[in-house]
Coordinates of N, CA and C in Angstrom, one line a residue:
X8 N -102.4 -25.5 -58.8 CA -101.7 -25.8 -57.6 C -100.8 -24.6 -57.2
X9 N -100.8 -24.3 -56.0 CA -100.1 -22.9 -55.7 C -98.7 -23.5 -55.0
X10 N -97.3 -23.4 -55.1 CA -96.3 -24.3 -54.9 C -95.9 -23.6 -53.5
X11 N -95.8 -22.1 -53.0 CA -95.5 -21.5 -52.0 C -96.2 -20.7 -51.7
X12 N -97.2 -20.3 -50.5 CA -97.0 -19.1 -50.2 C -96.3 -17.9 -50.6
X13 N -97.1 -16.5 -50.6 CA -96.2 -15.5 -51.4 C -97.4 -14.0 -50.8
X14 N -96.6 -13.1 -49.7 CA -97.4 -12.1 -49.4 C -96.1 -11.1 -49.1
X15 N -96.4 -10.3 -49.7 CA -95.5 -8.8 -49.6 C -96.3 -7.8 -49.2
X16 N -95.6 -6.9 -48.0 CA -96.4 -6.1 -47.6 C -97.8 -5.9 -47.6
X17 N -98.9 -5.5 -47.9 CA -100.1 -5.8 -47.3 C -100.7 -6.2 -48.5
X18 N -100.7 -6.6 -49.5 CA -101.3 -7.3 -50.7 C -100.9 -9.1 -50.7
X19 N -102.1 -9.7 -51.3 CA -101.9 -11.0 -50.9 C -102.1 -11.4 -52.8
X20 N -101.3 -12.6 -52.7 CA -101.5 -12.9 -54.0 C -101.4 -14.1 -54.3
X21 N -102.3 -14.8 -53.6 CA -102.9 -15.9 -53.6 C -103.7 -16.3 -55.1
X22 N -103.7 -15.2 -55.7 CA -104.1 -15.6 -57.3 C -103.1 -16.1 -58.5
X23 N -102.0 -15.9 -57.8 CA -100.7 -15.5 -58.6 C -100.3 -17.5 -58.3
X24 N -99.7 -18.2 -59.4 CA -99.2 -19.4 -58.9 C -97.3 -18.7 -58.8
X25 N -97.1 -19.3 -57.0 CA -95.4 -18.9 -57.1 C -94.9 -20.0 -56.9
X26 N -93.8 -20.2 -56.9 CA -92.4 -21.1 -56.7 C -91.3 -20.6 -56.2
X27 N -91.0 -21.2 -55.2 CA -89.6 -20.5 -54.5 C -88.4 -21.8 -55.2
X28 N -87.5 -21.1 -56.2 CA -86.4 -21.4 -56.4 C -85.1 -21.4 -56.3
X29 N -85.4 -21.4 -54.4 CA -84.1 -22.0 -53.8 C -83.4 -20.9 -52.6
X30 N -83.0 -21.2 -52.2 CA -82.6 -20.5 -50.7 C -81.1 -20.4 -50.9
X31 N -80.5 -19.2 -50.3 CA -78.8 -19.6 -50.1 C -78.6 -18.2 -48.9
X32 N -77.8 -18.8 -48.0 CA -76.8 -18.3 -47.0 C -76.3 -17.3 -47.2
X33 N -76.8 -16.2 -46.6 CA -75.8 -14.5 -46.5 C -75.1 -14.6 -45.0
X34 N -74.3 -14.7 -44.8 CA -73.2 -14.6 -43.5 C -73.1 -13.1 -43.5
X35 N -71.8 -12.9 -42.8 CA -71.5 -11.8 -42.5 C -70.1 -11.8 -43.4
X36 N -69.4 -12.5 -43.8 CA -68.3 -12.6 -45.1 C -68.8 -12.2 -46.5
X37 N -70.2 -12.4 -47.0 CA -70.7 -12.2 -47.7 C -70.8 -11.0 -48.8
X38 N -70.4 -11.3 -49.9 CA -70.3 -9.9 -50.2 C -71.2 -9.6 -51.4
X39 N -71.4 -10.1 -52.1 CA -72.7 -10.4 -52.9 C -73.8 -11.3 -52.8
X40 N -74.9 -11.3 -53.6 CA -75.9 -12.4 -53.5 C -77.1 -12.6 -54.9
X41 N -77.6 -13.1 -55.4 CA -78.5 -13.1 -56.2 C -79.7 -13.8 -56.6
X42 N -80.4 -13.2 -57.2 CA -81.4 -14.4 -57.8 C -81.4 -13.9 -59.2
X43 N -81.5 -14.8 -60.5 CA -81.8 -14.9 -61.6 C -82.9 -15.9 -62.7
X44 N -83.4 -15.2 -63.3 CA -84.3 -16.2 -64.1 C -84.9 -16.0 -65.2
X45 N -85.1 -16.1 -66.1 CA -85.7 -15.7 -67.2 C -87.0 -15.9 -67.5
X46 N -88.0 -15.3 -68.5 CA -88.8 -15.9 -68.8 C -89.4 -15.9 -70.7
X47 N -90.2 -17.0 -70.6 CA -91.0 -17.2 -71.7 C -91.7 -16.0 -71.8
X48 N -92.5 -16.1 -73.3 CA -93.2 -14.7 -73.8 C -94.8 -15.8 -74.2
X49 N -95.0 -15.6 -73.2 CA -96.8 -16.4 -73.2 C -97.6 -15.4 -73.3
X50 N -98.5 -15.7 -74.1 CA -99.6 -14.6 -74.3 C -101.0 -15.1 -73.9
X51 N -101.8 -14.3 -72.9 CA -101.7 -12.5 -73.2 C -100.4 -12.6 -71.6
X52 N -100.2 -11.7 -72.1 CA -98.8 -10.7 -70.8 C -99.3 -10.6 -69.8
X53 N -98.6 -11.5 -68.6 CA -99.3 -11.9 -67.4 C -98.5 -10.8 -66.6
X54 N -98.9 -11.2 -65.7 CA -97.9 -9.9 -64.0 C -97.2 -10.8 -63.9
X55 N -95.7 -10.1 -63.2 CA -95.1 -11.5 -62.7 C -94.7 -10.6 -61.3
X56 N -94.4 -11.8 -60.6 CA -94.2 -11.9 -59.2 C -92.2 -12.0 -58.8
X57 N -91.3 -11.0 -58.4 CA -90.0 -11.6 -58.9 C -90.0 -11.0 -57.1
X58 N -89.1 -12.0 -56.4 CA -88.6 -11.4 -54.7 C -87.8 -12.1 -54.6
X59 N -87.1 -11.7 -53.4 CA -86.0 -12.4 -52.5 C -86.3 -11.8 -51.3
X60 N -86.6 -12.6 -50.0 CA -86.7 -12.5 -48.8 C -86.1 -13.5 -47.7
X61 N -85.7 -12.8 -46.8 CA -85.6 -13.6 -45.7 C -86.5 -14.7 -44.7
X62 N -85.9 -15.4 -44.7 CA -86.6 -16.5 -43.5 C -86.7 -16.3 -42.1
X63 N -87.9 -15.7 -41.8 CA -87.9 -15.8 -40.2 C -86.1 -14.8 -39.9
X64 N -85.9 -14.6 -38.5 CA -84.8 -13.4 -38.2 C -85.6 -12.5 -37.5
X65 N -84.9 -11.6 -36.8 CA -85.5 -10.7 -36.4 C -85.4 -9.3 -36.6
X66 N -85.0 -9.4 -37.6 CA -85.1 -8.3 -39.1 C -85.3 -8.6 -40.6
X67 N -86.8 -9.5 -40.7 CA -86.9 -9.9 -41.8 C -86.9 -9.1 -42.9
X68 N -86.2 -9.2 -44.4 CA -86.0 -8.6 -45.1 C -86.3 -8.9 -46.5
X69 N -87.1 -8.0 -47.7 CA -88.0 -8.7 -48.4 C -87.9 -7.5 -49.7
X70 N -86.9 -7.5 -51.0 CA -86.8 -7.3 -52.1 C -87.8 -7.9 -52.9
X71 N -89.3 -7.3 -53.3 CA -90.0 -7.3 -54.3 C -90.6 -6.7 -55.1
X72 N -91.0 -7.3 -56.3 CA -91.6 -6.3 -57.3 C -92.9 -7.2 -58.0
X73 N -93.5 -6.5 -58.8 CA -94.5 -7.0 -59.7 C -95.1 -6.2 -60.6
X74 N -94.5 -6.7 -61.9 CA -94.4 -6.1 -63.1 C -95.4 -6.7 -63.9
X75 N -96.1 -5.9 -64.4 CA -97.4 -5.7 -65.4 C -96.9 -5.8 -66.8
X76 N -96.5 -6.9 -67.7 CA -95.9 -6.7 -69.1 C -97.2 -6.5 -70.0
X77 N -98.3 -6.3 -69.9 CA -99.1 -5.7 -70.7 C -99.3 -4.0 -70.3
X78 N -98.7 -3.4 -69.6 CA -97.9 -2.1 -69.3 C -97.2 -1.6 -69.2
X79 N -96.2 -2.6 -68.6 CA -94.8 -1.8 -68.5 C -94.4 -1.8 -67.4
X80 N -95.6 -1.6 -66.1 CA -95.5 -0.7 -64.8 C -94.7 -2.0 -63.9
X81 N -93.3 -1.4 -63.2 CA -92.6 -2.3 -62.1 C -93.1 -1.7 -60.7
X82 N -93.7 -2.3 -59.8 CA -94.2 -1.6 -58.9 C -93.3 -2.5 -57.5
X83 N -93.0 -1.9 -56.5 CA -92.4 -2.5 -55.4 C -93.1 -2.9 -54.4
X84 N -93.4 -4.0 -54.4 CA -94.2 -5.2 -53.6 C -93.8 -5.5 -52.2
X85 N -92.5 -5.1 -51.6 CA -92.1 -5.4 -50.4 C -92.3 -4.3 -49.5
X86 N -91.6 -3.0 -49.7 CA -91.8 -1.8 -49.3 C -93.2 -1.0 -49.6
X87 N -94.3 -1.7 -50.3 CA -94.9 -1.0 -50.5 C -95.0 0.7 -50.9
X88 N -94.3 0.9 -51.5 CA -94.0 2.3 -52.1 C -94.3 2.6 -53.4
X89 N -95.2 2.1 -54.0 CA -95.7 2.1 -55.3 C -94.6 1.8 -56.3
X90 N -95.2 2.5 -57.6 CA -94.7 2.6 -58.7 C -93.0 2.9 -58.8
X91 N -92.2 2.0 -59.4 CA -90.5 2.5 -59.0 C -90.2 2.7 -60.8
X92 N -90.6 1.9 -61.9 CA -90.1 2.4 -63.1 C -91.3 1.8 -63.8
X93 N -90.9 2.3 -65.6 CA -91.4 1.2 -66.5 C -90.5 0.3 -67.2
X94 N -91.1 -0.9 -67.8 CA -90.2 -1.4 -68.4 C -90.2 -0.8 -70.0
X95 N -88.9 -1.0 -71.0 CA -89.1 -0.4 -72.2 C -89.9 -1.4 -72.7
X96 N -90.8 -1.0 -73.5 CA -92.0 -2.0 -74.7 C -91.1 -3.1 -75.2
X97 N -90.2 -1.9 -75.9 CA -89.6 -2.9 -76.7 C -88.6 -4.6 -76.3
X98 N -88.4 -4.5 -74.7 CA -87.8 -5.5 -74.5 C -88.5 -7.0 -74.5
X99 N -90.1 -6.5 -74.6 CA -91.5 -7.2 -74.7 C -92.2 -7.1 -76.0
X100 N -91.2 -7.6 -77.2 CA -91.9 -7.0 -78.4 C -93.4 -7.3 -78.7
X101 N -93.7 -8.2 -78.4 CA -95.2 -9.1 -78.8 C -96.0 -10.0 -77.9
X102 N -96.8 -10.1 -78.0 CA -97.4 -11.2 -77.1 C -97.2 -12.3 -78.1
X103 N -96.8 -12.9 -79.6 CA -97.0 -13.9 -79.7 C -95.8 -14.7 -80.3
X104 N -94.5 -13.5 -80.6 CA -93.4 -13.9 -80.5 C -92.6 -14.3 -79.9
X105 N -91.7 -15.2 -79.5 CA -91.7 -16.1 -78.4 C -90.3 -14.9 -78.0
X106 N -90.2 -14.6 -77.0 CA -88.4 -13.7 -76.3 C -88.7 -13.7 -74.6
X107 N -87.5 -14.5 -74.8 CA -86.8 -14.0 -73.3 C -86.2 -13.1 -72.3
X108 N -86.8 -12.8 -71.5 CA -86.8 -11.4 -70.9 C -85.7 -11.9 -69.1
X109 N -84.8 -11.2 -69.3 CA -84.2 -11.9 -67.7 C -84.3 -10.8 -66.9
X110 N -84.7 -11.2 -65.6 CA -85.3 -10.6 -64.1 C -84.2 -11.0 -63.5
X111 N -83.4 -9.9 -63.0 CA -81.8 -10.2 -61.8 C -82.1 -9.1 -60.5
X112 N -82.2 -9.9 -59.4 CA -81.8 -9.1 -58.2 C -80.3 -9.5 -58.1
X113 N -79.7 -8.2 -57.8 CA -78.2 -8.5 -57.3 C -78.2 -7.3 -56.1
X114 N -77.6 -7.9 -54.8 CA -77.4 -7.6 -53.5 C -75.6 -7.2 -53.2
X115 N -75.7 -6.0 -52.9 CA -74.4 -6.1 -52.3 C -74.6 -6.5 -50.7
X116 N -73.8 -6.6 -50.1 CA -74.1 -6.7 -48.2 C -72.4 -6.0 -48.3
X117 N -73.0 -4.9 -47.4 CA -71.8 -4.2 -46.5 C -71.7 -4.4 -45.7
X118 N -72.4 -5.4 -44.9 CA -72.2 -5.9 -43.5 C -73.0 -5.3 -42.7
X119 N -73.8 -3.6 -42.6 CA -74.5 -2.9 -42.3 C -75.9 -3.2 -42.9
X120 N -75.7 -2.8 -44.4 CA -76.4 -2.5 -45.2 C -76.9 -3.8 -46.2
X121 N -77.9 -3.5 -47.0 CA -77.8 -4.5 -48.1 C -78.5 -3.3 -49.1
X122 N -77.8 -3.5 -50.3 CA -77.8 -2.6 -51.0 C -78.3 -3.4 -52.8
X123 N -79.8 -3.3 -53.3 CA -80.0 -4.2 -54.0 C -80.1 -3.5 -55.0
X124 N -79.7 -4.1 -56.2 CA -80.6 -3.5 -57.9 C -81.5 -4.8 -58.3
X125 N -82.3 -3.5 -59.1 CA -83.0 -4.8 -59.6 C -82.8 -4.8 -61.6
X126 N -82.2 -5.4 -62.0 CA -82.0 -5.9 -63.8 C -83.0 -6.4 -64.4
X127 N -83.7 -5.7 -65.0 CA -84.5 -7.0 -65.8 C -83.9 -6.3 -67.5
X128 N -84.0 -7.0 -68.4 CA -83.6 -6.8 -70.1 C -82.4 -6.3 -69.6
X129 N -81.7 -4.9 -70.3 CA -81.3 -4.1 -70.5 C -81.0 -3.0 -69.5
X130 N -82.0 -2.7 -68.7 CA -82.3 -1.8 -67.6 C -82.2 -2.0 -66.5
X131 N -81.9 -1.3 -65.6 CA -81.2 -1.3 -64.3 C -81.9 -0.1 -63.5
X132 N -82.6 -0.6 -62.2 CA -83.1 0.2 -61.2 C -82.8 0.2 -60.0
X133 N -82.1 1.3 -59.5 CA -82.0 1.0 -57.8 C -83.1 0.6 -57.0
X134 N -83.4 0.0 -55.7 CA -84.4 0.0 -54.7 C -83.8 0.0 -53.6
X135 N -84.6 0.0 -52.4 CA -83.8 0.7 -51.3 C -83.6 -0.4 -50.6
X136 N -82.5 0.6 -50.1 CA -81.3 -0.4 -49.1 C -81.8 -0.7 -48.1
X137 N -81.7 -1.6 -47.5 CA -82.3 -2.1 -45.9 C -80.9 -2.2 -45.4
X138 N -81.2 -1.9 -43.7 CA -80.6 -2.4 -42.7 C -80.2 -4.4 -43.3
X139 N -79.3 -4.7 -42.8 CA -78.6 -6.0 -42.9 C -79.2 -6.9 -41.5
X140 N -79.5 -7.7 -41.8 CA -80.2 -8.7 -40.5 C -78.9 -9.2 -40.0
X141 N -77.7 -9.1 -40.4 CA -76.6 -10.0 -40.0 C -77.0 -11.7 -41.3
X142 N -76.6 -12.7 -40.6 CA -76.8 -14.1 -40.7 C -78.2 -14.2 -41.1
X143 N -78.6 -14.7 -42.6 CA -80.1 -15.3 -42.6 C -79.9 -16.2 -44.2
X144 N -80.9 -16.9 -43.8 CA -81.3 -17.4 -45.1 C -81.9 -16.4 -45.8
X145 N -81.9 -16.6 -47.3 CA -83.2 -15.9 -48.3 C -83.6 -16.9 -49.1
X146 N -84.6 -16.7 -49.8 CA -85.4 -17.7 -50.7 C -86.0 -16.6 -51.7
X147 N -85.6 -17.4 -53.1 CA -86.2 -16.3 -54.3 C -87.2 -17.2 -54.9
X148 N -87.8 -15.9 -55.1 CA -89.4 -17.0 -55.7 C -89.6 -15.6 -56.5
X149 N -90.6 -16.2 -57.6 CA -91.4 -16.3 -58.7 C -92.4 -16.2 -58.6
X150 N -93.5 -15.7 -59.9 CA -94.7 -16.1 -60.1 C -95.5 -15.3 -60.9
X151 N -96.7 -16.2 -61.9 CA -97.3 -15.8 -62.7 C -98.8 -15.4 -62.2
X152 N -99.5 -15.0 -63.1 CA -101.1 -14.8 -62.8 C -101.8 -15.3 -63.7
X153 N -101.2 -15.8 -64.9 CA -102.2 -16.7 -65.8 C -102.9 -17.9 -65.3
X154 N -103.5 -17.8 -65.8 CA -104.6 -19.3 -65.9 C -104.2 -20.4 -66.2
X155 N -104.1 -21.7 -66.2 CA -103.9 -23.1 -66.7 C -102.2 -23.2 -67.3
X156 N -101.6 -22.2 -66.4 CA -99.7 -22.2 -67.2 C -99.1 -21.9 -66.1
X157 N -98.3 -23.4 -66.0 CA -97.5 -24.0 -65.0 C -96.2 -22.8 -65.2
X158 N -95.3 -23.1 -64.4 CA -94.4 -22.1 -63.9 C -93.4 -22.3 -64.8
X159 N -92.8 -23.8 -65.2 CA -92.3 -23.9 -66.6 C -93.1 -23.0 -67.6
X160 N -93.9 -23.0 -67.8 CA -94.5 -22.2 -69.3 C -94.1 -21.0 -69.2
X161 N -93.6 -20.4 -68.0 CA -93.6 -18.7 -68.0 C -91.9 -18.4 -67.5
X162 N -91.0 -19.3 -66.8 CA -90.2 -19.2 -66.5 C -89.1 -20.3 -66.7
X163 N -88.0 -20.2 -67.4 CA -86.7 -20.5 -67.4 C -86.3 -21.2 -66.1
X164 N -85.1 -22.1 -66.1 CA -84.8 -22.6 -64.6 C -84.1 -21.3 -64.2
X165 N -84.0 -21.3 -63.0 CA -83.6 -20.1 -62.5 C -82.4 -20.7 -61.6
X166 N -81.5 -19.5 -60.7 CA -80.2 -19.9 -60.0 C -79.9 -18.5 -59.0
X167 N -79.9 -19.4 -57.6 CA -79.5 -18.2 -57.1 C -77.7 -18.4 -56.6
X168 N -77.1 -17.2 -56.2 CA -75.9 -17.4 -55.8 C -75.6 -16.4 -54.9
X169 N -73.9 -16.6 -53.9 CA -73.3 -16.1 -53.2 C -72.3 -16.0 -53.2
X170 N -71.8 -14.7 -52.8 CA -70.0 -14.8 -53.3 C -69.4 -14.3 -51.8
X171 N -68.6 -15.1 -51.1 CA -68.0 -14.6 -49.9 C -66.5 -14.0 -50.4
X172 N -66.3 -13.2 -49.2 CA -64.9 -13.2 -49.0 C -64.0 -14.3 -48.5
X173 N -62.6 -14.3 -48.9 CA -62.0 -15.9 -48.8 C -61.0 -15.5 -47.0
X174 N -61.1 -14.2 -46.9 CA -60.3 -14.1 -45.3 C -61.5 -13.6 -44.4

């Protein structure tokens, strides 16, 4: 069962099961934003699918990645610009040890700008800034490429959030 649609820049991944885990409101008060989620250590080491994009707007805007944990390789899925890091091995000790691995987009909004990292374990990578749509929804989603393992089996509940300014 595929729970959402899920296409970044010109690759489709219609093989991948996703789930969008929830939407939240960037205004123009806004000064942070995020998605978070962790995952199970299912073996063999699937790709995963980690984004946050905008809904419709007329500057739609689309932070993603898709990370190879039987490699390493984090590649940027939205921009299409290939390969951006690796992950360390070690935050992936085994395919049959069970460890939790957490995947964080954190967004600043300058009001201009939106200025994102992306966290997963230990490590911390910049990706590029987009122009700011103003006012939009985003929606973060997920997703696996294994066979017969529901989105529970590979992911943690997840949470996204927003921090305004209070003037």
């Amino acid at each position: 069962m595929r729970v959402c649609s899920f296409e970044l820049a010109t690759e489709n991944y219609s093989s991948f099961l996703t789930k969008g885990f929830g939407t939240v409101r960037v205004g123009r008060r806004t000064n942070t934003f995020g998605f978070q989620i962790a995952t199970t250590n299912p073996a063999p080491h699937p790709t995963l699918l980690f984004a946050l994009r905008s809904d419709g707007g007329e500057f739609p805007v689309e932070f993603g990645i898709r990370i190879n944990l039987a490699t390493g390789e984090i590649t940027d899925t939205a921009n299409n610009s290939g390969l951006i890091g690796w992950l360390d091995p070690s935050l992936w000790p085994s395919s049959i040890a069970p460890y939790p691995l957490v995947l964080r987009w954190e967004v600043e909004n300058t009001g201009l700008a939106l200025i994102p990292r992306l966290i997963i374990g230990d490590e911390e990578w910049l990706y590029p800034s987009v122009h700011s749509p103003g006012e939009a929804w985003f929606t973060a989603t997920a997703g696996h490429d294994l066979e017969n393992a529901e989105i529970g089996a590979v992911f943690s509940p997840a949470y996204v959030w927003c921090e305004d300014r209070m003037n």
